[in-house]
Amino acid sequence: MARYEGRCLCGAVRYRAEAEPINERVCHCRICQRAIGAAFNARLLFRIDDVTIEGPVATINSTPDLKRGFCAACGTTLFSRRDSRNILGVTSGSLDDPSLFKP
Ligand SMILES: [Zn+2]
Ligand SMILES: [Zn+2]
């Protein structure tokens, strides 16, 4: 069973990661601030292939190389994905158990 699981506010989108995070970090850049609508973006980075996402995800590119994923129904920001580096960062607040986040 995956240890890292989460979902959006309404529950329409769920995800799980089958591996340990590559990195756990807090980003305060202006793009993250705007995308999240808060002072920082706290996230856990995984390889894209290690994360399974189910549900109506919508995405928008915040830069040509970075896609932000959110629930199309409730708008919860769930991940940022960088294909060129095979990295997907899930938002720590969307975890079922946010105490797993160790930046
Ligand atoms: Zn939702
Ligand atoms: Zn950032």
Coordinates of C-alpha atoms and ligand atoms in Angstrom, one line a residue:
M1 CA 0.0 0.0 0.0
A2 CA 1.3 3.4 -0.9
R3 CA 2.3 5.6 2.0
Y4 CA 1.9 8.9 0.2
E5 CA -1.7 9.4 -0.7
G6 CA -3.8 12.4 -1.1
R7 CA -6.8 14.1 -2.6
C8 CA -8.4 17.4 -3.5
L9 CA -10.9 19.2 -1.3
C10 CA -14.0 17.6 -3.0
G11 CA -12.4 14.2 -3.4
A12 CA -12.9 13.9 -7.1
V13 CA -9.1 13.7 -7.7
R14 CA -7.0 11.2 -5.8
Y15 CA -3.3 10.4 -6.1
R16 CA -0.8 8.0 -4.6
A17 CA 2.9 7.7 -4.8
E18 CA 4.6 4.3 -4.8
A19 CA 8.0 5.5 -3.8
E20 CA 9.8 7.7 -1.2
P21 CA 10.0 11.4 -2.2
I22 CA 13.1 12.5 -4.0
N23 CA 12.9 15.8 -2.2
E24 CA 10.6 17.8 0.1
R25 CA 10.8 21.6 -0.2
V26 CA 9.1 24.9 0.3
C27 CA 9.3 27.3 -2.6
H28 CA 8.6 31.0 -2.1
C29 CA 9.1 32.2 -5.7
R30 CA 6.6 34.6 -7.1
I31 CA 5.2 32.1 -9.6
C32 CA 4.4 29.6 -6.8
Q33 CA 2.9 32.3 -4.6
R34 CA 0.5 33.3 -7.4
A35 CA -0.3 29.7 -8.4
I36 CA -1.0 28.7 -4.8
G37 CA -2.5 32.0 -3.7
A38 CA -0.4 31.9 -0.5
A39 CA 3.1 32.8 0.8
F40 CA 4.7 29.6 -0.3
N41 CA 4.3 26.2 -2.0
A42 CA 5.2 23.2 0.2
R43 CA 5.6 20.1 -1.9
L44 CA 7.0 16.6 -2.1
L45 CA 8.8 15.7 -5.3
F46 CA 8.5 12.3 -6.9
R47 CA 9.4 10.8 -10.2
I48 CA 6.4 11.2 -12.6
D49 CA 6.1 7.4 -13.1
D50 CA 5.9 6.8 -9.3
V51 CA 2.7 8.8 -9.0
T52 CA -0.8 7.6 -10.0
I53 CA -3.4 10.3 -10.4
E54 CA -7.1 9.5 -10.9
G55 CA -9.9 12.0 -11.5
P56 CA -10.7 15.2 -13.5
V57 CA -7.3 17.0 -13.4
A58 CA -6.9 20.2 -15.3
T59 CA -3.5 21.7 -16.0
I60 CA -2.1 25.0 -16.9
N61 CA 1.5 25.9 -17.8
S62 CA 3.0 28.5 -15.5
T63 CA 6.2 28.4 -17.5
P64 CA 6.7 26.5 -20.8
D65 CA 8.4 23.6 -18.9
L66 CA 6.1 23.5 -15.8
K67 CA 2.5 22.3 -15.6
R68 CA 0.4 23.1 -12.6
G69 CA -2.3 20.5 -11.9
F70 CA -5.6 21.2 -10.1
C71 CA -9.0 19.6 -9.6
A72 CA -11.3 20.7 -12.4
A73 CA -14.3 20.5 -9.9
C74 CA -13.0 22.2 -6.8
G75 CA -9.8 24.0 -7.9
T76 CA -7.5 22.5 -5.3
T77 CA -3.9 22.7 -6.5
L78 CA -2.5 19.2 -6.4
F79 CA 0.8 19.1 -8.2
S80 CA 3.4 20.8 -10.4
R81 CA 5.0 18.7 -13.1
R82 CA 8.2 19.1 -15.0
D83 CA 8.4 16.6 -17.8
S84 CA 12.0 17.5 -18.8
R85 CA 13.3 16.4 -15.4
N86 CA 10.7 13.6 -14.8
I87 CA 9.6 15.3 -11.6
L88 CA 6.2 15.8 -10.1
G89 CA 5.7 17.7 -6.9
V90 CA 2.5 17.1 -4.9
T91 CA 1.3 19.8 -2.5
S92 CA 1.9 18.8 1.1
G93 CA -1.6 20.1 2.2
S94 CA -3.3 17.7 -0.1
L95 CA -1.8 14.6 1.6
D96 CA -4.2 12.4 3.6
D97 CA -1.5 12.6 6.3
P98 CA 0.2 16.0 6.0
S99 CA 2.5 15.1 8.9
L100 CA 4.5 13.0 6.4
F101 CA 5.9 16.2 5.0
K102 CA 9.5 16.7 6.2
P103 CA 11.0 19.6 4.3
Ligands
ZN1 ZN -11.8 18.5 -6.2
ZN2 ZN 8.4 28.3 -6.9

